[in-house]
XYZ file of C-alpha atoms in Angstrom:
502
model
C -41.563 -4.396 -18.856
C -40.490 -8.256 -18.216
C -37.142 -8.940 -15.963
C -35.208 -9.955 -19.370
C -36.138 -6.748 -21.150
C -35.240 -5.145 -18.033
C -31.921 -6.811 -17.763
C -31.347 -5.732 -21.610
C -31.881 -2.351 -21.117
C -29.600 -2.157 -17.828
C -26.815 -3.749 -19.854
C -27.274 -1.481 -22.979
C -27.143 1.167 -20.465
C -23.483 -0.028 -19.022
C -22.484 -0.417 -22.498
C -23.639 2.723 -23.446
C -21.933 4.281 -19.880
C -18.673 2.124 -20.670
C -18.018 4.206 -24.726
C -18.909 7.334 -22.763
C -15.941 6.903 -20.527
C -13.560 5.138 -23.213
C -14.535 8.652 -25.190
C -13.752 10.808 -22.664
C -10.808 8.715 -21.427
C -9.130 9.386 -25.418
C -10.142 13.017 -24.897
C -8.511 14.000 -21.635
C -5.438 11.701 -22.084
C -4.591 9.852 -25.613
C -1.329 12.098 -26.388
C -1.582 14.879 -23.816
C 0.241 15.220 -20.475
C -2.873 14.941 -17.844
C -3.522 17.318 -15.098
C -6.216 17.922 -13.517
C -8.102 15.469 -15.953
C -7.307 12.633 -14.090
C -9.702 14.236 -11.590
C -11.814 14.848 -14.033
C -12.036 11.148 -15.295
C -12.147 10.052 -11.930
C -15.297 11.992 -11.123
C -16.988 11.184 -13.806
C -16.208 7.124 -13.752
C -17.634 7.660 -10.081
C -20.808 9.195 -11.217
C -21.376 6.787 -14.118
C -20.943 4.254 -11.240
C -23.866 5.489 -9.400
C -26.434 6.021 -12.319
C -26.090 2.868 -13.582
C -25.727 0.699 -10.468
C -28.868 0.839 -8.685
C -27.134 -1.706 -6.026
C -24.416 1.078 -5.325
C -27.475 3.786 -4.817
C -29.045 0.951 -2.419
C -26.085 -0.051 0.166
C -24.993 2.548 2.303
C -21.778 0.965 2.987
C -21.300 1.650 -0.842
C -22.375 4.885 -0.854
C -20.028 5.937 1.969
C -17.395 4.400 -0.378
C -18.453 6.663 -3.005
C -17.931 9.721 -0.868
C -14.747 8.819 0.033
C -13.839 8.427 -4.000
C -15.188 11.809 -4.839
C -12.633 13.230 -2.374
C -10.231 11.795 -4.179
C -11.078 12.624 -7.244
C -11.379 16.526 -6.188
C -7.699 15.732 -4.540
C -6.630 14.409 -8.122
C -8.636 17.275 -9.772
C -6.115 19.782 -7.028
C -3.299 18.693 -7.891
C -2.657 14.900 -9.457
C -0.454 12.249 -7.789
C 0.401 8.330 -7.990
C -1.037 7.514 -4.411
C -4.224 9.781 -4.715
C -5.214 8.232 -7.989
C -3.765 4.290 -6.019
C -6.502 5.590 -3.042
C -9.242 6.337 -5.432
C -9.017 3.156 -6.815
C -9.119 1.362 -3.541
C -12.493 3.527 -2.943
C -14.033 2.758 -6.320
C -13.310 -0.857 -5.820
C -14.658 -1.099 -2.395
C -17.643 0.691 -3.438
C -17.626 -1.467 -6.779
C -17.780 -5.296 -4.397
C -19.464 -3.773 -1.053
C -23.061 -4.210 -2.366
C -22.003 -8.032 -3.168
C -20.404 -8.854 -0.066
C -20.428 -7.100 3.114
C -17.596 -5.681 4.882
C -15.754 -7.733 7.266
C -12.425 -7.152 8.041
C -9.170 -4.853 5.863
C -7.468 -8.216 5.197
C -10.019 -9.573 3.519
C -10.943 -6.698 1.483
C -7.333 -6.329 0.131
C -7.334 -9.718 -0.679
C -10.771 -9.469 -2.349
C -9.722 -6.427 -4.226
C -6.445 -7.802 -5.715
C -8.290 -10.883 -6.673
C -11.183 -8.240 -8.454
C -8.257 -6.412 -10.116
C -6.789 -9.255 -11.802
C -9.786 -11.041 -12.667
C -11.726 -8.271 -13.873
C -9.360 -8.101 -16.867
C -11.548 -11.305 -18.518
C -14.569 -9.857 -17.793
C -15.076 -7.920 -21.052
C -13.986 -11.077 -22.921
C -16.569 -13.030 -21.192
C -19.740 -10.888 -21.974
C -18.561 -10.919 -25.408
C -18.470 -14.146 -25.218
C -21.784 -14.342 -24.024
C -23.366 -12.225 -26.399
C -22.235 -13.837 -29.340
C -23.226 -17.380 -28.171
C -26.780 -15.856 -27.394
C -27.446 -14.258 -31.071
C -25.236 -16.580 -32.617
C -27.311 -18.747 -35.263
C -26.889 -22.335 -36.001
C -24.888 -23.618 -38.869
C -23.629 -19.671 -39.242
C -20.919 -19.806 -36.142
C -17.493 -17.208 -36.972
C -15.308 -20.737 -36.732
C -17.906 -22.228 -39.873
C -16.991 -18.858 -41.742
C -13.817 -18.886 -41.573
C -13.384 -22.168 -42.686
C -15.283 -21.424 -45.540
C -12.802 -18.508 -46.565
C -9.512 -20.269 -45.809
C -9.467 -21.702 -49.293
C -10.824 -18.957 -51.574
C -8.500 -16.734 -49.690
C -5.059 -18.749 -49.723
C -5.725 -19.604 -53.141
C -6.096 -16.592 -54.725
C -2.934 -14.920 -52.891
C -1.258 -17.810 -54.254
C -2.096 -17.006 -58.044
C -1.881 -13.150 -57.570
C 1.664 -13.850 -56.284
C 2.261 -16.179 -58.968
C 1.218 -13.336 -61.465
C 2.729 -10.573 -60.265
C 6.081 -12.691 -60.683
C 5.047 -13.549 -64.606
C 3.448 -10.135 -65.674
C 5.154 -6.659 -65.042
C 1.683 -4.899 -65.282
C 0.375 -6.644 -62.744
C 3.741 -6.216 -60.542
C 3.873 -2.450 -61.194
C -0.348 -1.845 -59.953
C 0.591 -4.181 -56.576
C 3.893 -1.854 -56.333
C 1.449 1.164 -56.619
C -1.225 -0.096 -53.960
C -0.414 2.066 -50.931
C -1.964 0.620 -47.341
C -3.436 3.009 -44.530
C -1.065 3.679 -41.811
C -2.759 1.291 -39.550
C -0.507 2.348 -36.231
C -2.798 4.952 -34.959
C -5.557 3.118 -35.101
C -4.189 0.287 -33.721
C -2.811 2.306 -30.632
C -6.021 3.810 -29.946
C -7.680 0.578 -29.863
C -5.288 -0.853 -27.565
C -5.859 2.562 -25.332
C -9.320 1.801 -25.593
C -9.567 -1.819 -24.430
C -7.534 -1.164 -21.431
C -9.914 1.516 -20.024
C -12.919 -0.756 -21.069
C -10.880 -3.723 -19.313
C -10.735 -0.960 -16.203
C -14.629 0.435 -16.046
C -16.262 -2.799 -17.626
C -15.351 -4.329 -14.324
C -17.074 -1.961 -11.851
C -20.222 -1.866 -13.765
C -20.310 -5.537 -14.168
C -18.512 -7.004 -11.262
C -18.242 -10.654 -11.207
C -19.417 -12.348 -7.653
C -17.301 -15.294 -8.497
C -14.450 -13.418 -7.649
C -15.538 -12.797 -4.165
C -14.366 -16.143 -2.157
C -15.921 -16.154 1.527
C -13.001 -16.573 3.316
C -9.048 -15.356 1.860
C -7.866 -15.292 5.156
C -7.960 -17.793 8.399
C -8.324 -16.320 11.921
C -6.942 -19.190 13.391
C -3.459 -18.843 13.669
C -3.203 -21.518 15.925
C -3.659 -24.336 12.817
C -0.882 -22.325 10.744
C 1.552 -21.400 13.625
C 2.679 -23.358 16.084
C 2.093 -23.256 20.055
C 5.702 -21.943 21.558
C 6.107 -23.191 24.901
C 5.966 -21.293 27.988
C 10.197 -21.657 29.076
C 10.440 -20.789 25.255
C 8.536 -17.641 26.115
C 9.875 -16.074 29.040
C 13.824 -17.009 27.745
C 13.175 -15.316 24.426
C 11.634 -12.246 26.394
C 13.779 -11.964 29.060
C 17.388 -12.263 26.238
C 14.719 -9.908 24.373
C 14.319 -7.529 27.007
C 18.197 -7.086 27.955
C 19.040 -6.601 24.385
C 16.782 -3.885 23.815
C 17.622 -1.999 27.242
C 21.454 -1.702 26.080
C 19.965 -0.026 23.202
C 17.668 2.198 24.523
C 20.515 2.934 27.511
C 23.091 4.161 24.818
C 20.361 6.404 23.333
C 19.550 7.877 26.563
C 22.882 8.729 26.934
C 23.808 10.010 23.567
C 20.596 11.077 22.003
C 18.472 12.259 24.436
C 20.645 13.833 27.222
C 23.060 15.702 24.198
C 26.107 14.086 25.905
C 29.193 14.257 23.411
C 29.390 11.289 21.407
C 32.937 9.513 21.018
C 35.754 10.772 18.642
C 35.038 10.301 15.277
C 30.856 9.851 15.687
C 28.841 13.038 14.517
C 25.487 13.406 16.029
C 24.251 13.339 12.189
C 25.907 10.359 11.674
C 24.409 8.611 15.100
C 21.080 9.902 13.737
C 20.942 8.992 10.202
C 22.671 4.949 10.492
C 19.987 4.423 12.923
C 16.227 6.013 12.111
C 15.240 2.721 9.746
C 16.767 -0.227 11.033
C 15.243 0.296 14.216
C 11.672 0.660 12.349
C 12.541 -2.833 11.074
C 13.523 -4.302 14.805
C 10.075 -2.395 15.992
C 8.179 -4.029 13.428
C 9.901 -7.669 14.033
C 9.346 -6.894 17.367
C 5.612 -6.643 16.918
C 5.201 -9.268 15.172
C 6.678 -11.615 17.812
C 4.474 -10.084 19.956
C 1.375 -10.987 18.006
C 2.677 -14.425 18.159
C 3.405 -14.522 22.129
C 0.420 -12.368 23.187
C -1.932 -15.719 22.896
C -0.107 -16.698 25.967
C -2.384 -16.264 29.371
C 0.715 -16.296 31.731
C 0.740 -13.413 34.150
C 5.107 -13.948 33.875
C 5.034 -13.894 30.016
C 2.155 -11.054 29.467
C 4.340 -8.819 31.937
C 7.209 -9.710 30.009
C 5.407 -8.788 26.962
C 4.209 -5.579 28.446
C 7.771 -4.621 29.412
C 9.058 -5.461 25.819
C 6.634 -3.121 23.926
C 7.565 -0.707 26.695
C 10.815 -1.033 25.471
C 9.965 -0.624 21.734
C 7.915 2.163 21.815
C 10.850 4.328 23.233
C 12.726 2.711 20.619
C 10.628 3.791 17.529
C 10.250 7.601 19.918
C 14.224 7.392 19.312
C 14.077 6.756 15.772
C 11.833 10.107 15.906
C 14.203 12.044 17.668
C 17.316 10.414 15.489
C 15.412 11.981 12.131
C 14.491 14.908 13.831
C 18.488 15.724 14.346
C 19.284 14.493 10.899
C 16.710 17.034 9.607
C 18.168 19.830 11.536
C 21.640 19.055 10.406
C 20.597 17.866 6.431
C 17.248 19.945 5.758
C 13.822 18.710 5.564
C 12.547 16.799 2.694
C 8.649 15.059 1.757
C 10.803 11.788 2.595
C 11.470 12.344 6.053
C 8.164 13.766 6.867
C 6.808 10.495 5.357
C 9.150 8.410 7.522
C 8.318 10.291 10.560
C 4.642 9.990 9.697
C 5.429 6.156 9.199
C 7.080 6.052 12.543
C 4.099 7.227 14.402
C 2.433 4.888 12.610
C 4.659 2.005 13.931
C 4.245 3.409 17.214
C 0.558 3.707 17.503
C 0.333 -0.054 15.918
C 2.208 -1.158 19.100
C 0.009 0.565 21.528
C -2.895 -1.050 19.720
C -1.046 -4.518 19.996
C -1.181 -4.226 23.903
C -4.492 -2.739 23.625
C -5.948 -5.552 21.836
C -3.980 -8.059 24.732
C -5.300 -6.079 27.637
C -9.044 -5.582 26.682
C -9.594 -9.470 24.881
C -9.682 -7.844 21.515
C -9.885 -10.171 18.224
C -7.255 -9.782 15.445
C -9.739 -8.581 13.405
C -10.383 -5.920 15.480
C -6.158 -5.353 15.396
C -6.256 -5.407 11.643
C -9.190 -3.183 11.079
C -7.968 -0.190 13.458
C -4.342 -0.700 11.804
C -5.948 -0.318 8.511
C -7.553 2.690 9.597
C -5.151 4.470 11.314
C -2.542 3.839 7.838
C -5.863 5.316 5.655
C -6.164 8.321 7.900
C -2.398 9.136 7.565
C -2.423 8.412 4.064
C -5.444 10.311 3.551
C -4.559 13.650 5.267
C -0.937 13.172 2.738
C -2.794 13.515 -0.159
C -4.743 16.433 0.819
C -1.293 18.451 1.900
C 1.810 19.042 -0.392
C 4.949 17.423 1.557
C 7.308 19.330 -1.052
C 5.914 22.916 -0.239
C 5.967 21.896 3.385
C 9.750 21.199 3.701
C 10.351 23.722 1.538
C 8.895 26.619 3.635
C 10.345 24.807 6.736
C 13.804 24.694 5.053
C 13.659 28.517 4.027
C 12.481 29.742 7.296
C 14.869 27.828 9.430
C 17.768 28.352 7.125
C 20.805 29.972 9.347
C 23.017 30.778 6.200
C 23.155 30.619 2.474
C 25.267 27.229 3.054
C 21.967 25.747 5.233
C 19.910 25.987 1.675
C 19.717 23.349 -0.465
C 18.689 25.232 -3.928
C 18.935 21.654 -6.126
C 16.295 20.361 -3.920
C 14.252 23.554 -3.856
C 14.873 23.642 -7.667
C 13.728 20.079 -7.952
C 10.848 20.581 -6.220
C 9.034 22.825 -9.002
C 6.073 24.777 -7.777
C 5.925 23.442 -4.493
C 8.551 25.462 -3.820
C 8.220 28.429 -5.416
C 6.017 30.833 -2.681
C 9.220 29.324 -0.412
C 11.586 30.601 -2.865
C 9.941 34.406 -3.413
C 10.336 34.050 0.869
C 13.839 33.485 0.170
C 14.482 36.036 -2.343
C 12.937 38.471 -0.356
C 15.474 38.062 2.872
C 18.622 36.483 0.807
C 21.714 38.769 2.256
C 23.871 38.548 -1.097
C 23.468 39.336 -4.894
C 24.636 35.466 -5.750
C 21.950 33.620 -3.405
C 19.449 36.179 -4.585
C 20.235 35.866 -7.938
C 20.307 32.329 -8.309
C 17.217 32.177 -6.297
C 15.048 34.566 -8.621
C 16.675 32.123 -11.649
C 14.965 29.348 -10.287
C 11.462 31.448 -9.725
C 11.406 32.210 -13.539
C 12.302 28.947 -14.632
C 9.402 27.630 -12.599
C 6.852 30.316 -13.505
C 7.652 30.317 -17.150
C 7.559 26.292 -17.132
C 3.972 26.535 -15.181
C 2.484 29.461 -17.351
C 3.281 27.320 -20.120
C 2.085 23.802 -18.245
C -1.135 25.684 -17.323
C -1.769 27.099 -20.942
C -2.903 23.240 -21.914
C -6.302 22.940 -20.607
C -5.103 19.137 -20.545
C -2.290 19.753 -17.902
C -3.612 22.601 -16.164
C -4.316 22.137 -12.168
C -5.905 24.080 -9.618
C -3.038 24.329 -7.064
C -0.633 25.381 -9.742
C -3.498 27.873 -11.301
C -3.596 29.301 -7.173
C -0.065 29.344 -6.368
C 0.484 31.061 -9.832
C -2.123 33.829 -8.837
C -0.208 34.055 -5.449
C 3.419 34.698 -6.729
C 2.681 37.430 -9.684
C 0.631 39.542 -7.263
C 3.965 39.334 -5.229
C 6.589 39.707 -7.754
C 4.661 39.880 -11.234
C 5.617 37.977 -14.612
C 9.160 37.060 -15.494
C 10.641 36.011 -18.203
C 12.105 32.907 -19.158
C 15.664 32.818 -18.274
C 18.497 31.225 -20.555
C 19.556 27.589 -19.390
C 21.734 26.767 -15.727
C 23.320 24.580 -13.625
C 21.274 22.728 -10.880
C 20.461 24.894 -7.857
C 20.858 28.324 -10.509
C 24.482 28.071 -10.343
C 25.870 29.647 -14.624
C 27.422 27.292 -16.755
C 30.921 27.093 -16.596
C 33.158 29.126 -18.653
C 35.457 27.639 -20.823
C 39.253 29.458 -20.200
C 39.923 28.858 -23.901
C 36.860 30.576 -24.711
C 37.818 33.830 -22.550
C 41.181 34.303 -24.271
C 41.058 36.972 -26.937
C 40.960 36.123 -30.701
C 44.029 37.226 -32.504
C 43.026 38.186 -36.079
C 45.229 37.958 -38.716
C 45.522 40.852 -41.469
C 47.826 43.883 -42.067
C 48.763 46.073 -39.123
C 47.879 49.804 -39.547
C-alpha cells in the first residue's frame, strides 16, 4: 500500500468516523432533553478519537489526556452538568494538540486551545475545499456551471411569470404546486454542520494553529522595573493598611466580641467575604510584580505582606462560615469557600516560588493544577445534595429551613427532604415537606421514563427514596417552598341561589 493510498484510506476513515458521530449526535439529542447522553456522546467522540488517530495511541502525554476525558464523560454519563461537559472539552482538546506540540506550560495551552477552538470552525470548509480542487476537472469548475445556467434559468422564470400573468390555466397549476416543508431539513443540517464543525477538528487538527510561543516569560520587556524606595514605601503604606484590617477582624470576628449598635455579625460577615478575595488577589498580583526584587528589606517586606493576606483570605473563610450558620448553606458558598482556599494556597505558592528560585512557569503550572484538582473533585460530588443534607441536619427550627431552596434544588435534595419529613415536629412543615418529595419523584419518574433524559444518579437516588417511603403520587400545583395557593375571600363566601323558598 503506497503513503497516498494510505493517507486516502485514513481520511475516508475520519470521514467515515465524523457521519458516525453526526448520526449519533441527531439520535441522542436533535429534539430530546439530554441526560445521560451527553456522556454517552462524549465517550464515544473519545473512542472514535483513539481508533482513528494513531498519533493519539502513540504519545503518552495524549493518552493520559484521554483518561482524564473518559472520567468525564462517565461524570457526564452520572449525572450531566455545564462545567463537566466545559472540562471534557479541555481534555479532548489537550489530547486532540498534545501529539503536535508538547506540553509546556497551562498558559500556553489555554492560549493554544482557544486559538484551536476558533480556528477549527474553517477546518471542514478547507478540506472541502481541498477535495474539490483535487478531483475537480478542467474547463468543468462549479463557477463555469453556473454561469452556464444563469441564463437558461432567469430566462425561463421570466416567461413562466410572464404567462402565468396572461393565461389563467397556467396561473391556477403554479397556484396548485405545493413545495416540501423545507424547515426540518434545513434545521437538521444546520445541527449537523455544527457537530461536524466540533469533531472534524480533533480528527484533523490543523498544526498551523499551534504558534510556538502565545505567551512571553519576560516580564521585564512588558513591565517596567519599580524602583527600590518605590518598593519598600508601597509595602510598608501596604503593610499598615492591611494590619488595621486584620486588627478589627481579630477583634470582632475571631474573638466573638460584640460588634457596635446597629452591626449584626451576619451583616459583618456577608459585606466582607468577596471584596477581600478581590484585595487578596490584587494583592498577589503586586507581589508577582515586586518579588523580582533581590533586596533582603523589600523580600521581608514582601514576606510580611502575604503574611498579612493569607489571614486575610482565612477571615473571608471564617466571615462565610458565620453567614452560613446564620443564612443556610448553599452549592454557592461551598464554591466560594472552595475558591478561597484556592486564593490562599496560590499565595503560599507565590512565596514558595520567591524562596526556592522557582520560574513563573513553574507558578502557573502548579496554579493550574491545584484550580483542576478542585474543579475536578466538584464535578464528581453534588454541591446541591451537600448543602442540602447539611441544612436539614443542622436545622434548629422549622424557621432555620429554607424549603424554596430545598424545593429548587430538585433531586439533590430529595434523600435530605425524606430526612426532614421523618423528624419535622408539626403537620404544616411535614406536610409541605412530603409536597415537595412527590413533586420531585413524580417529575423524575417521568424525566427517567425517556431513555434520552434518564441519568444514573437520578435512576440511584430514585431506588433509594421508594425503598424508604415508596411511590407517591403527583400532587396538585403549590406555592414555592409547598406553601397552598391562596384562597380567594370572595370565593369562600356562600352562593345565594335564587328560586322560590319552601
Amino acid at each position: 500500500m503506497t503513503v497516498t493510498t494510505s493517507r486516502r484510506f485514513t481520511f475516508h476513515a475520519k470521514l467515515i468516523g465524523a457521519a458516525a458521530l453526526i448520526g449519533l449526535a441527531h439520535l441522542f439529542f436533535y429534539g430530546e432533553e439530554p441526560g445521560w447522553t451527553r456522556g454517552g456522546f462524549a465517550l464515544a467522540w473519545t473512542i472514535m478519537l483513539v481508533l482513528l488517530r494513531a498519533d493519539v495511541r502513540a504519545s503518552r502525554a495524549a493518552r493520559g489526556a484521554v483518561a482524564v476525558a473518559v472520567m468525564f464523560g462517565l461524570m457526564l454519563v452520572d449525572d450531566p452538568g455545564p462545567l463537566k461537559w466545559l472540562l471534557f472539552g479541555v481534555s479532548i482538546g489537550m489530547a486532540t494538540l498534545l501529539p503536535l506540540r508538547r506540553f509546556d506550560d497551562a498558559l500556553q495551552w489555554a492560549g493554544r486551545l482557544f486559538v484551536h477552538g476558533i480556528g477549527s470552525i474553517a477546518v471542514p470548509f478547507c478540506d472541502a475545499a481541498r477535495i474539490m480542487r483535487v478531483r475537480r476537472r478542467p474547463g468543468r469548475s462549479a463557477v463555469a456551471l453556473a454561469a452556464m445556467l444563469v441564463v437558461p434559468a432567469l430566462g425561463s422564470a421570466l416567461f413562466l411569470t410572464l404567462f402565468a400573468q396572461a393565461n389563467p390555466l397556467i396561473e391556477q397549476a403554479f397556484a396548485a404546486i405545493r413545495f416540501p416543508d423545507l424547515s426540518d431539513m434545513l434545521a437538521r443540517a444546520l445541527f449537523s454542520l455544527v457537530f461536524l464543525v466540533m469533531v472534524w477538528s480533533s480528527l484533523r487538527p490543523r498544526r498551523t494553529l499551534l504558534p510556538p510561543g502565545l505567551v512571553t516569560w519576560n516580564s521585564g520587556a512588558i513591565v517596567p522595573q519599580i524602583g527600590r524606595a518605590t518598593l519598600v514605601l508601597s509595602l510598608v503604606t501596604f503593610n499598615l493598611i492591611f494590619a488595621v484590617q486584620n486588627a478589627l477582624d481579630l477583634a470582632f470576628l475571631w474573638s466573638g466580641a460584640p460588634l457596635p449598635r446597629g452591626v449584626t455579625l451576619a451583616d459583618y460577615a456577608h459585606r466582607g467575604a468577596y471584596p477581600l478575595i478581590v484585595t487578596a488577589l490584587l494583592a498577589g498580583g503586586f507581589v508577582l510584580l515586586a518579588g523580582r526584587s533581590r533586596d533582603r528589606l523589600v523580600r521581608r517586606l514582601i514576606l510580611l505582606w502575604i503574611a498579612q493576606n493569607l489571614l486575610l483570605v482565612a477571615s473571608s473563610i471564617l466571615r462565610t462560615i458565620d453567614y452560613i450558620a446564620a443564612f443556610s448553606l448553599s452549592g454557592w458558598r461551598i464554591a466560594a469557600l472552595a475558591w478561597m482556599g484556592l486564593v490562599a494556597f496560590g499565595l503560599v505558592l507565590i512565596v514558595w516560588r520567591m524562596l526556592r528560585g522557582r520560574s513563573a512557569r513553574w507558578l502557573v503550572n502548579a496554579n493550574a493544577l491545584a484550580a483542576g484538582v478542585v474543579l475536578t473533585a466538584g464535578c464528581a460530588s453534588d454541591l446541591g445534595a451537600i448543602a442540602a443534607r447539611w441544612n436539614v441536619a443542622h436545622a434548629r427550627s422549622a424557621k432555620d429551613i429554607d424549603l424554596c431552596y430545598l424545593d429548587g434544588l430538585g433531586t439533590s435534595a430529595l434523600l435530605p427532604l425524606i430526612a426532614l419529613e421523618r423528624r419535622a415536629a408539626g403537620p404544616i412543615l411535614r406536610d409541605r415537606t412530603g409536597y415537595i418529595i412527590a413533586r420531585i419523584m413524580s417529575e423524575t419518574r417521568a424525566q427517567q421514563a425517556n431513555w434520552h433524559s434518564w441519568t444514573w444518579r437520578n435512576a440511584r437516588r430514585m431506588a433509594v427514596a421508594e425503598k424508604r417511603i415508596g411511590l407517591r403520587p403527583a400532587p396538585a400545583p403549590r406555592l414555592c417552598g409547598g406553601e397552598p395557593w391562596p384562597v380567594d375571600p370572595a370565593e369562600e363566601q356562600p352562593k345565594l341561589t335564587s328560586g322560590p323558598r319552601p
